[in-house]
Amino acid sequence: MRNFKIYLLGVAAMLFSTSCLDKDPTHAILADQSITTVEEANQAVMGIYSDFMSRYLYSGNLTLLPDIQSDLVYAVNGYSNTYGDIWRWNINPTNADIEAVYGSLYKVIGDCNFFFEQVAKWENDLVDDDAYEKLEAYKGEVHFARALAYSELIKCFCKAYDPATAKDELGVVLVSSYSNPGEMKRASLYDSYQFVLDDLAKAYDYLEPEEGTTLVASDYYDSPYFNEFTVQALMARVYLYMQDWDNAIKYSSELIDSKLYLLSSATTVYTNDMSYYDYMWKYDASTETIWKVGFLPTSYGGALGQVFLNFDEISYRPDYVPGQAALNTYEGNDLRYISFFQDMPTGYSHGLVWPLLVKYYGNMEFVSNYRIYHVNMPKVFRLSEQYLIRAEAYCRKEDFGKASADISTLCQARYQTYGSATLTAENWLDEIDKERLRELFMEGFRLQDLKRWGKGFERKPQEQSVSDGSSLKIEAGNPLFVWPIPQHELDLPGSAIEPNESNK
């Protein structure tokens, strides 16, 4: 396993005057310098990890926009209009926040392709077994990074997967070569997901430990690096989205049954004033985190909590506050509520007092030692999601007993007291919906969940909510559940990229 060390590698600013599919890697290894050694390959991989620190990805837009667009939060009177068009569903193909997600994900892909192209020139000449094994591991990490980036592009810019129609639906532009990217044309949704699965299979082959290796839990949980279980976590998620229930169960089960990860208990005390669950959110460390984006006080990405708190050392002026309907889904003894929300007065002239989202108040070491507020390390894969994936897949197969057991296991780690869940053919979707909302609040899943379940939603005004957007009824199948392809990608000379319905 890698030691925890984040390298300070410069990340270039997004330049949208050129195509998002044509980016030079700008880290320790530059395009005109080449990767010629195993150590340089390692530095290039560190650069790819640095890509994921972008405030346009998990520490910002990619996490926040889907949930702000949905039914979880309301804009507050006096807000700064940050992400305002997203919240109002006034999203057009030139939206800079959407462009930033698209461009940042293709930047990851471009850097991965550059890595593969460079190491292919000399990897077969390696004679040192240790160096060869290191390079194999690096290749596994890069295959995973590319798969992850493509999976997020598909989630944001494509329709929900239906096995019956996937070969006829638009996917994403698949680029596997840095020097010869090929025609700028979208593959089918089926082929796009197959590309992700192929990359994940290669990643697992490269990252899987040798037979007989003793796995130590502390080498795996809370890792900022990819490993074989990170691969399984994404496989389970992708197969759920593809409606392949058997494989979703298979890969989530392999991860759960490994016993290397444990749910962080909300009732077990870590220190005098916090549980293990509290500690996960306050200090970004836990036994249930499968992969997180690692930050240091001197090297970090965006501030996930900024728009929910905007603390200026004097008062809180949130742009968005939790919706009352979402808050009402939490039961009285659900300890997630007190970990996520806190009643506080705002600094606005209207004096709103509301349960503000404090889930991303900030890593307390950053806050205490450096006065860096609202910066938390994104926990992209957690064990709790795997239980939710498996429970939903079991429900799809009408195995409600096993699904109920998984929800019970999760809730017993989150509630003050909890008996057992009872999922049935009549209630399972509503129960899974509510449990995913409660567990994954503002982690970037909500819009995709509504899209794949074929659900709409309705907002109704609440205290001091901005009028434009508070009375909003979104029907299932609304074109903006699928984000528009950035206009500059469609307009480039030679582009054959087809638009989404939301582009029109």
Short mmCIF file of C-alpha atoms in Angstrom, two decimals:
data_model
loop_
_atom_site.label_atom_id
_atom_site.label_comp_id
_atom_site.label_asym_id
_atom_site.label_seq_id
_atom_site.Cartn_x
_atom_site.Cartn_y
_atom_site.Cartn_z
CA MET A 1 0.00 0.00 0.00
CA ARG A 2 1.10 3.54 -0.59
CA ASN A 3 2.06 5.65 2.39
CA PHE A 4 -0.16 8.67 2.94
CA LYS A 5 1.60 11.44 1.08
CA ILE A 6 0.03 14.02 -1.19
CA TYR A 7 2.43 15.72 -3.56
CA LEU A 8 1.99 19.38 -4.38
CA LEU A 9 1.58 19.16 -8.08
CA GLY A 10 0.26 22.18 -9.95
CA VAL A 11 -3.17 21.92 -11.51
CA ALA A 12 -3.71 24.09 -14.56
CA ALA A 13 -6.68 26.42 -14.76
CA MET A 14 -9.55 25.29 -16.93
CA LEU A 15 -9.27 26.88 -20.37
CA PHE A 16 -12.58 26.43 -22.09
CA SER A 17 -11.49 28.16 -25.27
CA THR A 18 -10.19 24.76 -26.33
CA SER A 19 -11.86 21.39 -26.28
CA CYS A 20 -12.15 19.55 -22.98
CA LEU A 21 -10.95 16.49 -24.88
CA ASP A 22 -7.62 18.11 -25.72
CA LYS A 23 -5.81 18.80 -22.44
CA ASP A 24 -2.12 18.62 -21.65
CA PRO A 25 -1.19 17.13 -18.29
CA THR A 26 0.38 19.88 -16.23
CA HIS A 27 1.83 18.16 -13.22
CA ALA A 28 5.32 16.92 -12.38
CA ILE A 29 5.55 15.36 -15.83
CA LEU A 30 4.75 17.63 -18.79
CA ALA A 31 3.70 16.53 -22.24
CA ASP A 32 6.95 17.67 -23.80
CA GLN A 33 9.08 15.94 -21.15
CA SER A 34 7.78 12.37 -21.42
CA ILE A 35 7.61 9.63 -18.80
CA THR A 36 10.75 7.55 -19.10
CA THR A 37 11.22 5.81 -15.73
CA VAL A 38 9.17 4.03 -13.10
CA GLU A 39 9.74 6.93 -10.70
CA GLU A 40 8.47 9.39 -13.29
CA ALA A 41 5.48 7.10 -13.80
CA ASN A 42 4.81 7.35 -10.07
CA GLN A 43 4.97 11.14 -10.25
CA ALA A 44 2.51 11.10 -13.14
CA VAL A 45 0.11 8.98 -11.08
CA MET A 46 0.42 11.48 -8.24
CA GLY A 47 -0.58 14.12 -10.75
CA ILE A 48 -3.73 12.18 -11.56
CA TYR A 49 -4.59 11.98 -7.87
CA SER A 50 -4.05 15.73 -7.79
CA ASP A 51 -6.60 16.09 -10.60
CA PHE A 52 -9.26 14.71 -8.27
CA MET A 53 -8.53 17.50 -5.78
CA SER A 54 -10.11 19.99 -8.18
CA ARG A 55 -12.85 22.16 -6.72
CA TYR A 56 -14.85 21.31 -9.82
CA LEU A 57 -14.96 17.62 -8.88
CA TYR A 58 -15.58 15.89 -5.54
CA SER A 59 -14.75 18.89 -3.34
CA GLY A 60 -17.13 21.10 -5.30
CA ASN A 61 -19.31 21.02 -8.38
CA LEU A 62 -19.49 17.28 -9.01
CA THR A 63 -20.71 16.64 -5.47
CA LEU A 64 -22.80 19.74 -4.86
CA LEU A 65 -24.57 20.51 -8.13
CA PRO A 66 -26.67 17.30 -8.43
CA ASP A 67 -28.00 17.68 -4.89
CA ILE A 68 -28.55 21.44 -5.08
CA GLN A 69 -30.47 20.86 -8.31
CA SER A 70 -32.74 18.34 -6.61
CA ASP A 71 -35.05 18.50 -3.59
CA LEU A 72 -32.57 18.65 -0.71
CA VAL A 73 -31.91 22.37 -0.15
CA TYR A 74 -33.44 25.82 -0.66
CA ALA A 75 -31.78 29.08 -1.59
CA VAL A 76 -32.12 31.71 1.16
CA ASN A 77 -33.20 35.31 0.66
CA GLY A 78 -30.04 37.37 0.43
CA TYR A 79 -27.96 34.55 -1.02
CA SER A 80 -25.02 35.19 -3.36
CA ASN A 81 -26.63 33.39 -6.33
CA THR A 82 -23.80 30.84 -6.31
CA TYR A 83 -25.09 27.88 -8.34
CA GLY A 84 -28.34 29.84 -8.71
CA ASP A 85 -29.07 28.72 -12.26
CA ILE A 86 -28.59 25.11 -11.20
CA TRP A 87 -31.03 25.45 -8.30
CA ARG A 88 -33.62 27.22 -10.47
CA TRP A 89 -33.29 24.62 -13.25
CA ASN A 90 -32.26 27.41 -15.59
CA ILE A 91 -29.41 25.36 -17.04
CA ASN A 92 -28.10 26.06 -20.51
CA PRO A 93 -25.21 24.61 -22.55
CA THR A 94 -22.93 27.54 -21.67
CA ASN A 95 -23.30 27.12 -17.91
CA ALA A 96 -19.78 27.53 -16.53
CA ASP A 97 -20.38 25.22 -13.56
CA ILE A 98 -21.44 22.36 -15.84
CA GLU A 99 -18.57 23.09 -18.24
CA ALA A 100 -16.14 22.87 -15.33
CA VAL A 101 -17.30 19.37 -14.40
CA TYR A 102 -17.12 18.16 -17.99
CA GLY A 103 -13.70 19.67 -18.60
CA SER A 104 -12.20 18.48 -15.31
CA LEU A 105 -13.30 14.89 -15.88
CA TYR A 106 -11.89 14.85 -19.40
CA LYS A 107 -8.68 16.32 -18.01
CA VAL A 108 -8.36 13.26 -15.76
CA ILE A 109 -8.96 11.06 -18.80
CA GLY A 110 -6.38 12.94 -20.87
CA ASP A 111 -3.75 12.57 -18.17
CA CYS A 112 -4.52 8.85 -17.91
CA ASN A 113 -4.16 8.42 -21.66
CA PHE A 114 -0.89 10.33 -21.62
CA PHE A 115 0.41 7.98 -18.92
CA PHE A 116 -0.50 4.84 -20.86
CA GLU A 117 0.98 6.16 -24.09
CA GLN A 118 4.26 7.08 -22.44
CA VAL A 119 4.87 3.91 -20.42
CA ALA A 120 3.97 1.70 -23.40
CA LYS A 121 7.18 2.90 -25.06
CA TRP A 122 9.48 1.25 -22.52
CA GLU A 123 7.59 -1.01 -20.11
CA ASN A 124 8.50 -4.18 -21.99
CA ASP A 125 12.19 -3.34 -21.60
CA LEU A 126 12.09 -3.46 -17.80
CA VAL A 127 14.27 -6.21 -16.35
CA ASP A 128 13.94 -5.40 -12.66
CA ASP A 129 11.06 -7.41 -11.15
CA ASP A 130 10.44 -4.91 -8.36
CA ALA A 131 10.24 -2.01 -10.80
CA TYR A 132 7.91 -4.01 -13.04
CA GLU A 133 5.57 -4.79 -10.13
CA LYS A 134 5.47 -1.13 -9.16
CA LEU A 135 4.60 -0.14 -12.70
CA GLU A 136 1.84 -2.74 -12.82
CA ALA A 137 0.31 -1.23 -9.68
CA TYR A 138 0.54 2.27 -11.14
CA LYS A 139 -1.22 1.07 -14.27
CA GLY A 140 -3.98 -0.35 -12.10
CA GLU A 141 -4.45 2.99 -10.39
CA VAL A 142 -4.63 4.80 -13.71
CA HIS A 143 -7.13 2.36 -15.21
CA PHE A 144 -9.29 2.94 -12.16
CA ALA A 145 -8.95 6.72 -12.39
CA ARG A 146 -10.07 6.67 -16.01
CA ALA A 147 -12.99 4.38 -15.22
CA LEU A 148 -14.07 6.63 -12.37
CA ALA A 149 -13.94 9.75 -14.53
CA TYR A 150 -15.94 8.12 -17.30
CA SER A 151 -18.50 6.76 -14.84
CA GLU A 152 -19.11 10.29 -13.55
CA LEU A 153 -19.45 11.68 -17.08
CA ILE A 154 -22.02 9.01 -17.87
CA LYS A 155 -23.91 9.74 -14.66
CA CYS A 156 -24.13 13.47 -15.35
CA PHE A 157 -24.45 13.68 -19.14
CA CYS A 158 -26.40 10.55 -20.09
CA LYS A 159 -29.84 9.11 -19.53
CA ALA A 160 -30.42 6.43 -16.94
CA TYR A 161 -29.37 3.01 -18.20
CA ASP A 162 -32.04 0.67 -19.50
CA PRO A 163 -30.66 -2.66 -20.76
CA ALA A 164 -33.38 -2.80 -23.41
CA THR A 165 -32.40 0.50 -25.03
CA ALA A 166 -28.79 1.16 -23.97
CA LYS A 167 -27.32 0.33 -27.36
CA ASP A 168 -29.51 3.01 -28.94
CA GLU A 169 -28.95 5.76 -26.35
CA LEU A 170 -26.15 8.31 -26.40
CA GLY A 171 -23.18 7.71 -24.15
CA VAL A 172 -20.00 9.78 -23.93
CA VAL A 173 -17.03 10.45 -26.19
CA LEU A 174 -14.64 7.57 -25.53
CA VAL A 175 -10.98 8.52 -25.89
CA SER A 176 -8.33 5.93 -25.12
CA SER A 177 -5.34 7.48 -26.93
CA TYR A 178 -3.61 10.74 -26.10
CA SER A 179 -1.95 11.35 -29.47
CA ASN A 180 -4.73 9.93 -31.62
CA PRO A 181 -8.03 10.69 -29.89
CA GLY A 182 -10.04 9.80 -32.96
CA GLU A 183 -13.35 11.25 -34.05
CA MET A 184 -15.14 13.43 -31.52
CA LYS A 185 -18.32 11.40 -31.47
CA ARG A 186 -20.39 9.94 -28.66
CA ALA A 187 -20.45 6.19 -28.26
CA SER A 188 -23.62 4.38 -27.26
CA LEU A 189 -24.56 4.24 -23.60
CA TYR A 190 -23.96 0.49 -23.69
CA ASP A 191 -20.45 0.86 -25.11
CA SER A 192 -19.66 3.66 -22.67
CA TYR A 193 -20.45 1.47 -19.69
CA GLN A 194 -18.55 -1.44 -21.24
CA PHE A 195 -15.50 0.81 -21.52
CA VAL A 196 -15.77 1.55 -17.79
CA LEU A 197 -16.13 -2.13 -16.95
CA ASP A 198 -13.15 -3.05 -19.12
CA ASP A 199 -11.00 -0.48 -17.36
CA LEU A 200 -12.17 -1.74 -13.98
CA ALA A 201 -11.34 -5.34 -14.91
CA LYS A 202 -7.81 -4.28 -15.88
CA ALA A 203 -7.48 -2.21 -12.73
CA TYR A 204 -8.44 -5.18 -10.58
CA ASP A 205 -5.98 -7.48 -12.35
CA TYR A 206 -3.14 -5.03 -11.71
CA LEU A 207 -4.11 -4.18 -8.13
CA GLU A 208 -5.15 -7.59 -6.84
CA PRO A 209 -2.59 -8.82 -4.28
CA GLU A 210 -0.77 -12.09 -4.79
CA GLU A 211 -2.56 -15.21 -3.61
CA GLY A 212 -1.84 -15.89 0.05
CA THR A 213 -1.20 -12.25 0.94
CA THR A 214 -2.49 -11.36 4.40
CA LEU A 215 -4.67 -8.28 4.18
CA VAL A 216 -4.48 -5.84 7.07
CA ALA A 217 -7.51 -3.61 7.57
CA SER A 218 -5.50 -0.55 8.57
CA ASP A 219 -3.76 -0.68 5.19
CA TYR A 220 -7.09 -0.33 3.43
CA TYR A 221 -9.71 1.72 5.22
CA ASP A 222 -9.57 5.51 5.05
CA SER A 223 -7.17 5.38 2.12
CA PRO A 224 -6.48 8.27 -0.26
CA TYR A 225 -5.20 5.74 -2.81
CA PHE A 226 -6.95 3.27 -5.08
CA ASN A 227 -6.80 -0.45 -4.37
CA GLU A 228 -8.64 -3.62 -5.33
CA PHE A 229 -11.54 -2.81 -3.00
CA THR A 230 -11.96 0.64 -4.49
CA VAL A 231 -12.41 -1.18 -7.78
CA GLN A 232 -15.07 -3.43 -6.27
CA ALA A 233 -16.88 -0.41 -4.80
CA LEU A 234 -17.16 1.26 -8.20
CA MET A 235 -18.11 -2.02 -9.86
CA ALA A 236 -21.00 -2.42 -7.43
CA ARG A 237 -22.15 1.15 -8.05
CA VAL A 238 -21.88 0.84 -11.84
CA TYR A 239 -23.71 -2.48 -11.94
CA LEU A 240 -26.52 -1.01 -9.83
CA TYR A 241 -26.84 1.84 -12.32
CA MET A 242 -26.84 -0.71 -15.15
CA GLN A 243 -29.65 -2.70 -13.50
CA ASP A 244 -27.38 -5.74 -13.27
CA TRP A 245 -28.62 -6.75 -9.85
CA ASP A 246 -26.63 -9.99 -9.57
CA ASN A 247 -23.29 -8.29 -10.15
CA ALA A 248 -24.22 -5.38 -7.91
CA ILE A 249 -24.81 -7.91 -5.15
CA LYS A 250 -21.64 -9.83 -6.01
CA TYR A 251 -19.23 -6.92 -5.79
CA SER A 252 -20.84 -5.17 -2.84
CA SER A 253 -20.84 -8.50 -1.01
CA GLU A 254 -17.17 -9.14 -1.72
CA LEU A 255 -16.33 -5.77 -0.24
CA ILE A 256 -18.64 -6.10 2.78
CA ASP A 257 -17.57 -9.68 3.45
CA SER A 258 -13.88 -8.76 3.36
CA LYS A 259 -14.36 -7.36 6.91
CA LEU A 260 -11.64 -4.82 6.18
CA TYR A 261 -14.12 -1.97 6.55
CA LEU A 262 -16.49 -1.31 9.46
CA LEU A 263 -19.42 1.06 9.69
CA SER A 264 -18.59 4.00 11.94
CA SER A 265 -20.95 3.76 14.88
CA ALA A 266 -22.96 6.81 15.90
CA THR A 267 -23.42 5.36 19.40
CA THR A 268 -19.90 4.16 20.17
CA VAL A 269 -17.88 6.91 21.84
CA TYR A 270 -14.57 7.89 20.25
CA THR A 271 -13.85 10.76 22.64
CA ASN A 272 -15.87 12.35 25.41
CA ASP A 273 -17.78 14.58 23.02
CA MET A 274 -18.06 12.61 19.79
CA SER A 275 -18.84 9.20 18.36
CA TYR A 276 -16.89 7.37 15.69
CA TYR A 277 -19.49 8.63 13.22
CA ASP A 278 -19.01 12.23 14.33
CA TYR A 279 -15.26 11.79 14.05
CA MET A 280 -15.58 10.70 10.43
CA TRP A 281 -17.15 14.03 9.50
CA LYS A 282 -15.18 16.28 11.83
CA TYR A 283 -11.72 14.82 11.17
CA ASP A 284 -12.16 12.99 7.85
CA ALA A 285 -11.00 9.64 9.20
CA SER A 286 -13.00 6.43 9.60
CA THR A 287 -13.02 2.67 9.24
CA GLU A 288 -15.87 2.83 6.71
CA THR A 289 -14.19 5.10 4.18
CA ILE A 290 -13.06 3.08 1.17
CA TRP A 291 -11.52 5.98 -0.73
CA LYS A 292 -11.28 9.66 0.07
CA VAL A 293 -9.62 12.55 -1.72
CA GLY A 294 -6.68 13.30 0.57
CA PHE A 295 -6.05 16.90 1.57
CA LEU A 296 -3.34 18.64 3.56
CA PRO A 297 -3.60 22.13 5.08
CA THR A 298 -1.13 23.25 2.42
CA SER A 299 -2.76 21.35 -0.45
CA TYR A 300 -6.51 21.03 -0.66
CA GLY A 301 -9.36 21.45 -3.09
CA GLY A 302 -12.69 23.20 -2.76
CA ALA A 303 -14.73 24.00 0.33
CA LEU A 304 -17.79 21.75 0.30
CA GLY A 305 -19.40 23.53 3.22
CA GLN A 306 -18.99 27.09 1.98
CA VAL A 307 -22.43 27.57 0.41
CA PHE A 308 -24.16 26.05 3.44
CA LEU A 309 -22.45 28.21 6.07
CA ASN A 310 -20.33 31.08 4.68
CA PHE A 311 -18.89 31.70 8.14
CA ASP A 312 -16.88 34.93 8.34
CA GLU A 313 -15.71 34.59 11.97
CA ILE A 314 -18.79 36.57 13.02
CA SER A 315 -21.94 35.06 11.55
CA TYR A 316 -23.31 32.49 9.13
CA ARG A 317 -24.80 33.62 5.82
CA PRO A 318 -25.70 30.38 4.02
CA ASP A 319 -26.64 30.40 0.38
CA TYR A 320 -28.61 27.19 0.88
CA VAL A 321 -30.34 25.56 3.83
CA PRO A 322 -31.81 22.06 4.08
CA GLY A 323 -35.35 21.63 2.85
CA GLN A 324 -37.93 20.97 5.53
CA ALA A 325 -39.26 17.93 3.67
CA ALA A 326 -35.78 16.39 3.63
CA LEU A 327 -35.27 17.16 7.32
CA ASN A 328 -38.59 15.49 8.10
CA THR A 329 -37.34 12.15 6.78
CA TYR A 330 -34.99 11.83 9.77
CA GLU A 331 -36.58 10.15 12.78
CA GLY A 332 -36.12 11.40 16.33
CA ASN A 333 -33.45 8.90 17.34
CA ASP A 334 -31.53 9.05 14.05
CA LEU A 335 -28.14 10.36 15.16
CA ARG A 336 -27.21 11.42 11.65
CA TYR A 337 -29.45 14.43 12.16
CA ILE A 338 -27.33 15.92 14.93
CA SER A 339 -24.15 15.12 12.98
CA PHE A 340 -25.41 16.84 9.84
CA PHE A 341 -27.60 19.71 11.05
CA GLN A 342 -27.52 22.33 13.78
CA ASP A 343 -30.05 25.03 14.58
CA MET A 344 -28.26 28.36 14.21
CA PRO A 345 -29.18 31.99 13.58
CA THR A 346 -28.07 33.46 10.28
CA GLY A 347 -26.47 36.87 9.84
CA TYR A 348 -29.05 38.09 7.35
CA SER A 349 -31.25 41.06 8.18
CA HIS A 350 -34.29 38.77 8.18
CA GLY A 351 -32.68 36.81 11.04
CA LEU A 352 -33.57 33.33 9.83
CA VAL A 353 -32.90 30.61 12.40
CA TRP A 354 -32.74 27.21 10.74
CA PRO A 355 -31.05 23.80 10.94
CA LEU A 356 -27.92 24.60 8.91
CA LEU A 357 -25.90 21.87 7.23
CA VAL A 358 -22.76 21.41 9.37
CA LYS A 359 -21.74 18.10 7.81
CA TYR A 360 -19.06 20.04 5.95
CA TYR A 361 -18.21 22.58 8.64
CA GLY A 362 -14.59 21.71 7.94
CA ASN A 363 -11.85 19.37 9.08
CA MET A 364 -11.37 20.45 12.68
CA GLU A 365 -7.59 20.23 12.48
CA PHE A 366 -7.70 22.64 9.54
CA VAL A 367 -10.09 24.90 11.44
CA SER A 368 -8.25 24.87 14.77
CA ASN A 369 -4.70 25.14 13.49
CA TYR A 370 -5.08 27.11 10.25
CA ARG A 371 -8.50 28.81 10.38
CA ILE A 372 -9.44 27.01 7.17
CA TYR A 373 -13.21 26.64 7.28
CA HIS A 374 -15.62 24.39 5.39
CA VAL A 375 -12.91 22.19 3.79
CA ASN A 376 -13.47 18.46 4.23
CA MET A 377 -11.92 15.54 2.42
CA PRO A 378 -14.54 14.07 0.06
CA LYS A 379 -15.37 10.49 0.96
CA VAL A 380 -16.16 9.21 -2.51
CA PHE A 381 -16.71 5.59 -1.50
CA ARG A 382 -18.03 4.54 1.88
CA LEU A 383 -19.13 1.15 3.19
CA SER A 384 -22.62 2.45 3.90
CA GLU A 385 -23.22 2.97 0.18
CA GLN A 386 -22.35 -0.66 -0.43
CA TYR A 387 -25.04 -1.78 2.02
CA LEU A 388 -27.51 0.50 0.24
CA ILE A 389 -26.47 -0.85 -3.16
CA ARG A 390 -26.89 -4.43 -2.04
CA ALA A 391 -30.21 -3.75 -0.31
CA GLU A 392 -31.65 -2.14 -3.43
CA ALA A 393 -30.38 -4.94 -5.66
CA TYR A 394 -31.89 -7.55 -3.31
CA CYS A 395 -35.22 -5.70 -3.52
CA ARG A 396 -35.08 -5.76 -7.30
CA LYS A 397 -34.72 -9.53 -7.02
CA GLU A 398 -37.57 -9.64 -4.48
CA ASP A 399 -35.29 -10.94 -1.73
CA PHE A 400 -36.74 -8.59 0.84
CA GLY A 401 -35.42 -10.50 3.84
CA LYS A 402 -31.79 -9.92 2.88
CA ALA A 403 -32.54 -6.34 1.89
CA SER A 404 -34.14 -5.71 5.28
CA ALA A 405 -31.10 -7.17 7.01
CA ASP A 406 -28.77 -4.77 5.18
CA ILE A 407 -30.89 -1.72 6.03
CA SER A 408 -31.08 -2.92 9.63
CA THR A 409 -27.30 -3.25 9.83
CA LEU A 410 -26.83 0.28 8.52
CA CYS A 411 -29.48 1.83 10.76
CA GLN A 412 -28.19 0.06 13.86
CA ALA A 413 -24.93 1.96 13.29
CA ARG A 414 -26.77 5.28 12.87
CA TYR A 415 -29.68 5.31 15.35
CA GLN A 416 -29.65 5.67 19.12
CA THR A 417 -31.73 2.52 19.19
CA TYR A 418 -32.99 0.53 16.23
CA GLY A 419 -34.82 -2.74 15.94
CA SER A 420 -35.11 -4.03 12.40
CA ALA A 421 -36.26 -2.81 9.02
CA THR A 422 -39.11 -4.43 7.14
CA LEU A 423 -38.98 -4.03 3.38
CA THR A 424 -41.78 -5.42 1.26
CA ALA A 425 -42.88 -5.41 -2.35
CA GLU A 426 -45.12 -2.46 -1.53
CA ASN A 427 -42.74 -0.20 0.42
CA TRP A 428 -39.21 -1.02 -0.65
CA LEU A 429 -38.62 1.79 -3.14
CA ASP A 430 -39.94 4.42 -0.74
CA GLU A 431 -37.77 3.03 2.06
CA ILE A 432 -34.63 2.81 -0.08
CA ASP A 433 -35.30 6.32 -1.37
CA LYS A 434 -35.53 7.76 2.14
CA GLU A 435 -32.55 5.82 3.44
CA ARG A 436 -30.31 6.92 0.58
CA LEU A 437 -31.46 10.52 1.11
CA ARG A 438 -30.68 10.38 4.83
CA GLU A 439 -27.37 8.56 4.55
CA LEU A 440 -25.95 10.27 1.46
CA PHE A 441 -27.26 13.79 2.05
CA MET A 442 -25.35 16.29 -0.11
CA GLU A 443 -22.86 13.69 -1.37
CA GLY A 444 -23.89 14.00 -5.01
CA PHE A 445 -26.25 11.03 -5.47
CA ARG A 446 -29.73 12.54 -5.35
CA LEU A 447 -30.25 13.68 -8.95
CA GLN A 448 -28.99 10.37 -10.32
CA ASP A 449 -31.22 8.44 -7.93
CA LEU A 450 -34.33 10.35 -8.98
CA LYS A 451 -33.37 9.97 -12.65
CA ARG A 452 -32.83 6.22 -12.52
CA TRP A 453 -35.95 5.64 -10.40
CA GLY A 454 -38.07 7.68 -12.80
CA LYS A 455 -39.15 10.11 -10.10
CA GLY A 456 -39.81 13.82 -10.13
CA PHE A 457 -40.15 16.16 -7.17
CA GLU A 458 -41.86 19.32 -6.02
CA ARG A 459 -40.53 22.23 -4.00
CA LYS A 460 -42.86 24.31 -1.86
CA PRO A 461 -41.82 27.64 -0.33
CA GLN A 462 -40.37 27.57 3.16
CA GLU A 463 -39.30 30.32 5.54
CA GLN A 464 -37.10 32.92 3.79
CA SER A 465 -36.63 30.79 0.67
CA VAL A 466 -35.96 32.62 -2.59
CA SER A 467 -39.23 32.88 -4.49
CA ASP A 468 -37.75 32.06 -7.89
CA GLY A 469 -37.18 28.32 -7.52
CA SER A 470 -39.11 27.60 -4.32
CA SER A 471 -42.33 26.72 -6.15
CA LEU A 472 -41.00 24.22 -8.62
CA LYS A 473 -42.53 20.99 -9.86
CA ILE A 474 -40.19 18.76 -11.85
CA GLU A 475 -41.75 15.83 -13.63
CA ALA A 476 -39.98 12.52 -14.09
CA GLY A 477 -38.10 12.49 -17.37
CA ASN A 478 -37.45 16.24 -17.45
CA PRO A 479 -34.62 16.72 -19.98
CA LEU A 480 -32.49 18.56 -17.40
CA PHE A 481 -32.06 15.41 -15.33
CA VAL A 482 -29.38 14.95 -18.01
CA TRP A 483 -27.01 17.90 -18.15
CA PRO A 484 -26.42 19.60 -21.52
CA ILE A 485 -23.18 18.92 -23.37
CA PRO A 486 -21.09 22.13 -23.18
CA GLN A 487 -21.79 24.24 -26.23
CA HIS A 488 -18.13 24.78 -27.07
CA GLU A 489 -17.74 21.01 -27.54
CA LEU A 490 -20.52 21.01 -30.11
CA ASP A 491 -19.20 24.06 -31.95
CA LEU A 492 -15.59 22.98 -32.43
CA PRO A 493 -14.51 22.42 -36.04
CA GLY A 494 -14.80 18.75 -36.90
CA SER A 495 -16.92 17.91 -33.87
CA ALA A 496 -19.51 15.19 -34.43
CA ILE A 497 -20.72 15.26 -30.83
CA GLU A 498 -24.49 15.02 -30.65
CA PRO A 499 -26.35 17.23 -28.15
CA ASN A 500 -28.60 16.10 -25.35
CA GLU A 501 -32.27 16.99 -25.30
CA SER A 502 -31.37 19.51 -22.60
CA ASN A 503 -29.17 21.35 -25.12
CA LYS A 504 -32.18 22.29 -27.21
#
